[in-house]
Amino acid sequence: MARIGVFVCHCGENISSTVDCERVAQQAGRLPGVAFSADYKYMCSDPGQSMIKEAIAEHRLTGVVVSACSPRMHEPTFRKACAEAGLNHYLCEMANIREQCSWVHPKDEATTQKAFDLVRTQVEKVRNDNPLEPIRVPVNKTAVVVGGGVAGIQVALDVAAGGHKVILVERDPSIGGHMSQLSETFPTLDCSQCILTPRMVEAAQHPNITLMTYSELESMDGFIGNFNLRIRRKARSVDEKLCTGCGLCTTKCPNKKIPSEFEQGLAFRTAIYTPFPQAVPNKPVIDRDNCTWFKTGKCGVCGKLCPTGAINYQQQDEIVEVKAGAIVLATGFEVKKTDFFPEYGYGRYRDVITGLQFERLASASGPTRGEIRRPSDGRVPEKVVFVACAGSRDPAKGIPYCSKICCMYTAKHAMLYKHKVHEGTPYVFYMDIRAAGKNYDEFTRRAIEEDGAKYIRGRVSNIYEKNGKLVVRGADTLLGGKPVEIEADMVVLATAAVSCDGSEELAQKLHVSYDSYKFFAEAHPKLKPVETNTAGIYLAGACQAPKDIPESVAAASGAAAKVIGLFANDTLTREPVVARVNRTAPPIFSTCMGCGLCISICPYQAIDTEEITDRSGKVVKTIARINPGLCQGCGTCVSFCRSKSIDLEGYSNKQVYQEVVAMLNSD
Amino acid sequence: MSKLQDTARSLLDAGEVKVAIGYGEGSVGRVRPLFVTDAAGAQGLIYDGRCTQNLAVYTYKKETAAMGKPAVTAGVATMRALMRLVAERQLREGDFIALAVVGDEVTVCRTLSEMENWLAAAAPKPREADMEMIARIEAMTPAERWAFWRGEMDRCFRCYACRQACPLCYCTQCTVEVNQPQWIPVGATVQGNLEWHAMRAMHLAGRCIECGQCGDACPVDIPIHLLTVKLAADVRNVYGAATGMARDETCAMSIFKPDDRENFIG
C-alpha cells in the first residue's frame, strides 16, 4: 500500500494569492494512498525541506509529491532532500501549481480546483513510480574544436593547458581565421598578425593539440562524454611529412591568376599555394579545381621541382574516425560581399570594397604592402567614404540585427587611412555609433576629434560612377535630412556579418539548434551562453552571433572552462529516464517484432538490434535494443512502437495513463 | 497445365521450396488460399481476377510459416507486401520465392533485385474504385463525413478480420491487446471502434501497400481500407514515397529529411 506525502508550497504569495493552498493540502490528504499532507510558506527553504525529511521518517512515506513551482526550478532540491531522508530520488515528483496554475489564473475557486487536480495526477504518477538508479557513463577526455580562428585556437590552448587532448579541425589550409586577415585591431591599433601568430604557433607546437587543417566534420553520433566523429581530411595533394615548406612549388606554378581568398580577391595566387606567409601549417595545398594537372593531366611542374618529392597527385580524401568527450563549435562568421548591394553597384564598381578588403589594403602583408591604393588604378584616394551598417539593421535586407563590430572597425579604418594618407579626407556615414566596451568610445572620439574623420549621421541611398569618381548620395539626418553628395575616390562598405556558409548543415549534423539567421543557438541567452541544447557541445566566438575579438576570446575561454569542468570527472551521471524494450517469457521473449522503424525515428541514434539466442546459441528472435547511454528519454520511439513494446522509465505508459485518468475523473 | 502450375510443380519437384502458396477453387465460385506441398497438387493452383487476397500474410502466420520455404503466388499487391515485410525485417532474401503473376505470365523471382525490378516495371496504382470512394467522402462536409464514419463504425463488432487480413499487421501483441494500461477499449461501441480503427490507420501510415484487403475481409462491409489507402495517397503526395517497392525503404513517418515539405503546418 502506497504511503504518499503531499507538500503544498505557498511560494510566499506567488501561489497562495490565487490558490487556497491549505485546502489543496487538506483535500490531497483525503486521496487514497496519501498518508500525510501539509502546506508551508516556502517549501524550498531549509525548514521546508526539513519538514519533508521528517515526514518521510515519521510516516514511512513511499513517495513524495511537492506541489510548488516548475520542476525546472526546484526538482533537484526536493529530490536531494528526499534522498537524504532515505527515499529514492525518483520517488519524488513535482506538481507545477505556480507557472502552470497560480501565475496564469485569477484568484478563483476553479484555480484552487486546478491546483488540486494537478496534485492528484502527480499522486497517481508517484503511486506508479519505480525507484531508479542514475546511469554512469565514462568520459572520453578529448575535445574536438571545430574552427581554427582566434576563438577555436583559444579554446584549444585553454583545454590543452588543462592537461587534456584537443583536436583542432579547420576547413581551410591554415588556421588563423579572419583575425589573420586584419591589419590592426581596435582599440589599441596593435598589429593583428603580431598578436595572433604566436598563438597559432603555440597551438601547432602544443603536445596536447592535434591540428587537422583542410579538414571538415563529416558526421557525428554519440552523446556527451562519448562522441564519435568522422572527419574528412581533404586531399592536400602534398605529403605533409615530406614537405619542408620551402615554397619553390608556389613560385614555379604556371597558373598564377587565381583570385586569392585570403586577399579577398585583391591579389592573385597560384594553383598550388600557401594562403599567407605565416600560415600554420606552412605547407601548401593544390587547388584541384584550378590546377592544370587535375584539369588536363598535363603540367606537373610542382611535382618535378619539389626537392623532397612531397607532391602527391594521387592523394585521396581520408576519413578519420575520432572519439571525443566534448565538441566546441568555433566556426566563425562571414561578411556580405559588395554584390549583395544593388544600390551600391552590385559589386560592379571596383573601388567599392568591403571592410575586410580594406583590412587587406591596410595590412603590411597585403597586396599593396600597407599602402592605401584604389583597386582599379592603384591611385592613392583623396576622399574615402566609409558606410557603416551596410546591410545590418536593415529588415528589408533580411538582416535586422546589429553586426556589432562595424562601428569600431570603421572608426579604425578612418584612422588608419588618415595615418597613411595625411592629406586625405575620410567620411563616415553612420546610423548610431555603438562603441560600448572598454576604451571603445574613447577610440571613436579620437577618430573624430584627433584624426578628423567626418562623421555624417545618415544612410547612403546610392552610389554611382561619374568621371572616374564614385558619387555617394546620402542624407544628413542631423541637418534635418539634408541631401549630401560626396565625390569619393573609394567607398568602403562595413558589410553585415552573417553566419558561415554551411553552418546550417553542420548544426543538423550535430543536432545543435540555430536561429533564423543560422547562427548557432545558446542553451540560455543569459545563464548558458556557451552551451548548446545538446549536452557536451559548446560554442565559442562569432558562430553564435557577431562578436569582436575580446568577446570571442572570452567566450572561448568560457567554453574551455566548461570542457575542463566536464573532463574533471572520470564518469558522468545521467538521468535514468531512458526507454527500454520489454522482455517477456519464452516463447515470445519480447513483444518487439524487430521491425526496426524505431531505429530510424530515434533522433539520437540510440537504437540498434539485439539477437536473442537459445541455449545452443541459435538466434530465436531479433529485437530492438536501446543504448541507455545514448537515450535521451524523449519518448519518440515509445509513441511510435505499434506493439507498445517500448516503455520509458519514470514516464511509463501506465503512469501517463493513470495521470490522464486522474485528470479526467476530476470532480 | 498453366505456366503457374508448371512452375510451382518444378520448384516443388526440385525441392527448392517446401510449399507453394497460391489460390485454388473454393465453394460457390469463390477462390481460397491453397497450400501445395507436393508436385501433384500443383494442378489446383489458379490465378484470375477473383484472386485478390493478399497471400503475404501466410509467410509469417505461425501454422503456415512452419511448412517451410514457400513459393508465393504474387500479384502486384502481394509482391509489395512481401517487399514491405523485407523492409521491416520480417522476411529476408532467400526466405521465399515469389511467383510474380500478370495474367497467364509468371516470373520466378528468387532475389530481391528481381522482385524490385518486376515491381518497378509493374508501376502499381491504387484501385480506381477506392479512389472514387475517397473522392466522394472528401467532397462531404466535415459533419457529413463524421456521420458517415460513425454510421460505419456502429456496425463494427470487433472481429479483427481486418487485422488478420492485413499483411502488415504481424505483431504478436497488438496495441489493442495491451491492457496495462488499456489505451484502446475492447468493447464494440462506436467510441471504442473509432479509436481502434483510427489507431490501426495511424499504424499503417507510411506503411500501407494499398491492397485493400482489410476492407474486403470485413464481414459487415465497412470500407475500412479507405482510411489507410487515403493515408498512403497522402504520404505519396507529401513525401513522394510509394511503399513496398524496395528492400531498403524506411517509413515516411519515421524519418526526417531537411527538405521534407512542411506545408501542412499552420
Coordinates of C-alpha atoms in Angstrom, one line a residue, chain B residues 110-260:
Chain B
R110 CA 14.4 -15.6 -56.3
T111 CA 16.3 -12.4 -55.4
L112 CA 15.1 -9.1 -54.0
S113 CA 16.6 -7.4 -57.0
E114 CA 14.4 -9.4 -59.3
M115 CA 11.4 -8.5 -57.2
E116 CA 12.3 -4.8 -57.2
N117 CA 12.7 -4.7 -60.9
W118 CA 9.4 -6.5 -61.5
L119 CA 7.7 -4.0 -59.2
A120 CA 9.3 -1.0 -60.8
A121 CA 8.0 -2.3 -64.2
A122 CA 4.6 -3.0 -62.8
A123 CA 4.2 0.6 -61.6
P124 CA 1.4 -0.1 -59.1
K125 CA -1.5 2.2 -58.7
P126 CA -4.3 2.3 -56.1
R127 CA -7.6 0.7 -57.0
E128 CA -9.8 3.0 -59.0
A129 CA -12.9 2.2 -57.1
D130 CA -11.1 3.1 -53.8
M131 CA -10.0 6.5 -55.2
E132 CA -13.5 7.2 -56.4
M133 CA -15.0 6.4 -53.0
I134 CA -12.3 8.6 -51.3
A135 CA -13.1 11.5 -53.6
R136 CA -16.8 11.1 -52.7
I137 CA -16.0 11.1 -48.9
E138 CA -13.7 14.1 -49.3
A139 CA -16.5 16.0 -51.0
M140 CA -18.6 15.7 -47.9
T141 CA -18.8 18.4 -45.3
P142 CA -17.0 17.6 -42.0
A143 CA -20.4 16.9 -40.4
E144 CA -21.5 14.6 -43.1
R145 CA -18.2 12.8 -43.1
W146 CA -18.4 12.4 -39.3
A147 CA -21.9 11.0 -39.6
F148 CA -20.8 8.6 -42.4
W149 CA -17.9 7.2 -40.4
R150 CA -20.0 7.0 -37.2
G151 CA -22.6 5.0 -39.1
E152 CA -20.0 2.7 -40.5
M153 CA -18.3 2.2 -37.1
D154 CA -21.6 1.5 -35.5
R155 CA -21.7 -1.8 -37.4
C156 CA -18.2 -3.0 -36.4
F157 CA -18.3 -5.8 -33.9
R158 CA -14.6 -6.1 -33.4
C159 CA -13.9 -9.4 -35.1
Y160 CA -10.5 -8.1 -36.2
A161 CA -10.8 -9.8 -39.6
C162 CA -9.3 -6.5 -41.0
R163 CA -6.2 -7.1 -38.8
Q164 CA -6.0 -10.8 -39.8
A165 CA -6.2 -10.0 -43.5
C166 CA -3.6 -7.2 -43.4
P167 CA -0.1 -8.4 -44.4
L168 CA 1.5 -5.7 -42.3
C169 CA -0.4 -6.4 -39.0
Y170 CA 2.2 -9.0 -38.0
C171 CA 2.7 -8.0 -34.3
T172 CA 2.3 -10.9 -31.9
Q173 CA 0.9 -8.3 -29.4
C174 CA -1.4 -5.7 -30.9
T175 CA -1.9 -2.4 -29.1
V176 CA -5.5 -3.3 -28.6
E177 CA -4.4 -6.4 -26.6
V178 CA -2.3 -4.3 -24.2
N179 CA -4.2 -4.0 -21.0
Q180 CA -1.7 -2.4 -18.7
P181 CA -2.9 0.2 -19.5
Q182 CA -5.8 -0.4 -21.8
W183 CA -5.4 2.6 -24.1
I184 CA -8.0 1.3 -26.6
P185 CA -11.3 -0.1 -25.3
V186 CA -12.0 -3.6 -26.5
G187 CA -15.8 -3.4 -26.3
A188 CA -17.7 -3.0 -29.6
T189 CA -19.0 0.5 -29.0
V190 CA -19.0 3.4 -31.6
Q191 CA -16.4 5.2 -29.5
G192 CA -14.1 2.2 -29.0
N193 CA -14.5 1.2 -32.6
L194 CA -13.5 4.7 -33.8
E195 CA -10.4 4.6 -31.6
W196 CA -9.4 1.1 -32.8
H197 CA -9.8 2.0 -36.5
A198 CA -8.1 5.4 -36.1
M199 CA -5.2 3.7 -34.3
R200 CA -4.9 1.0 -37.0
A201 CA -4.9 3.6 -39.7
M202 CA -2.2 5.6 -38.0
H203 CA -0.1 2.4 -37.5
L204 CA -0.3 1.9 -41.3
A205 CA 0.5 5.5 -42.2
G206 CA 3.5 5.3 -44.5
R207 CA 3.4 1.5 -44.5
C208 CA 0.1 0.6 -46.1
I209 CA 0.6 -1.0 -49.6
E210 CA -2.9 -0.3 -50.7
C211 CA -4.1 -3.9 -51.2
G212 CA -7.5 -3.0 -49.6
Q213 CA -7.7 -6.5 -48.0
C214 CA -8.8 -5.1 -44.6
G215 CA -11.9 -3.7 -46.2
D216 CA -12.5 -6.8 -48.4
A217 CA -12.3 -9.0 -45.3
C218 CA -14.8 -7.1 -43.3
P219 CA -17.9 -9.3 -42.8
V220 CA -20.2 -6.3 -42.5
D221 CA -18.7 -4.4 -45.4
I222 CA -17.2 -1.4 -43.7
P223 CA -14.9 0.2 -46.3
I224 CA -12.2 0.4 -43.6
H225 CA -9.4 0.2 -46.1
L226 CA -10.3 3.7 -47.3
L227 CA -8.6 5.2 -44.2
T228 CA -5.3 3.6 -44.9
V229 CA -5.5 4.0 -48.7
K230 CA -6.1 7.7 -48.2
L231 CA -3.2 7.9 -45.8
A232 CA -1.0 6.1 -48.4
A233 CA -2.0 8.6 -51.1
D234 CA -1.3 11.5 -48.7
V235 CA 2.2 10.1 -47.9
R236 CA 2.9 9.7 -51.6
N237 CA 1.8 13.2 -52.4
V238 CA 3.6 14.8 -49.5
Y239 CA 6.8 12.8 -49.4
G240 CA 6.8 11.2 -52.8
A241 CA 7.2 7.7 -51.3
A242 CA 5.3 4.7 -52.6
T243 CA 5.6 1.8 -50.1
G244 CA 6.6 -1.8 -50.7
M245 CA 8.8 -1.0 -53.7
A246 CA 12.3 -1.5 -52.3
R247 CA 14.1 -3.5 -49.7
D248 CA 15.8 -0.6 -48.0
E249 CA 12.9 1.8 -47.8
T250 CA 12.0 3.2 -44.4
C251 CA 8.8 4.6 -43.2
A252 CA 7.9 8.2 -44.2
M253 CA 6.7 8.7 -40.6
S254 CA 9.9 7.5 -39.0
I255 CA 12.5 9.7 -40.8
F256 CA 13.3 13.3 -41.0
K257 CA 14.8 15.0 -44.1
P258 CA 15.8 18.6 -44.1
D259 CA 13.8 19.1 -47.3
D260 CA 10.6 17.5 -46.1

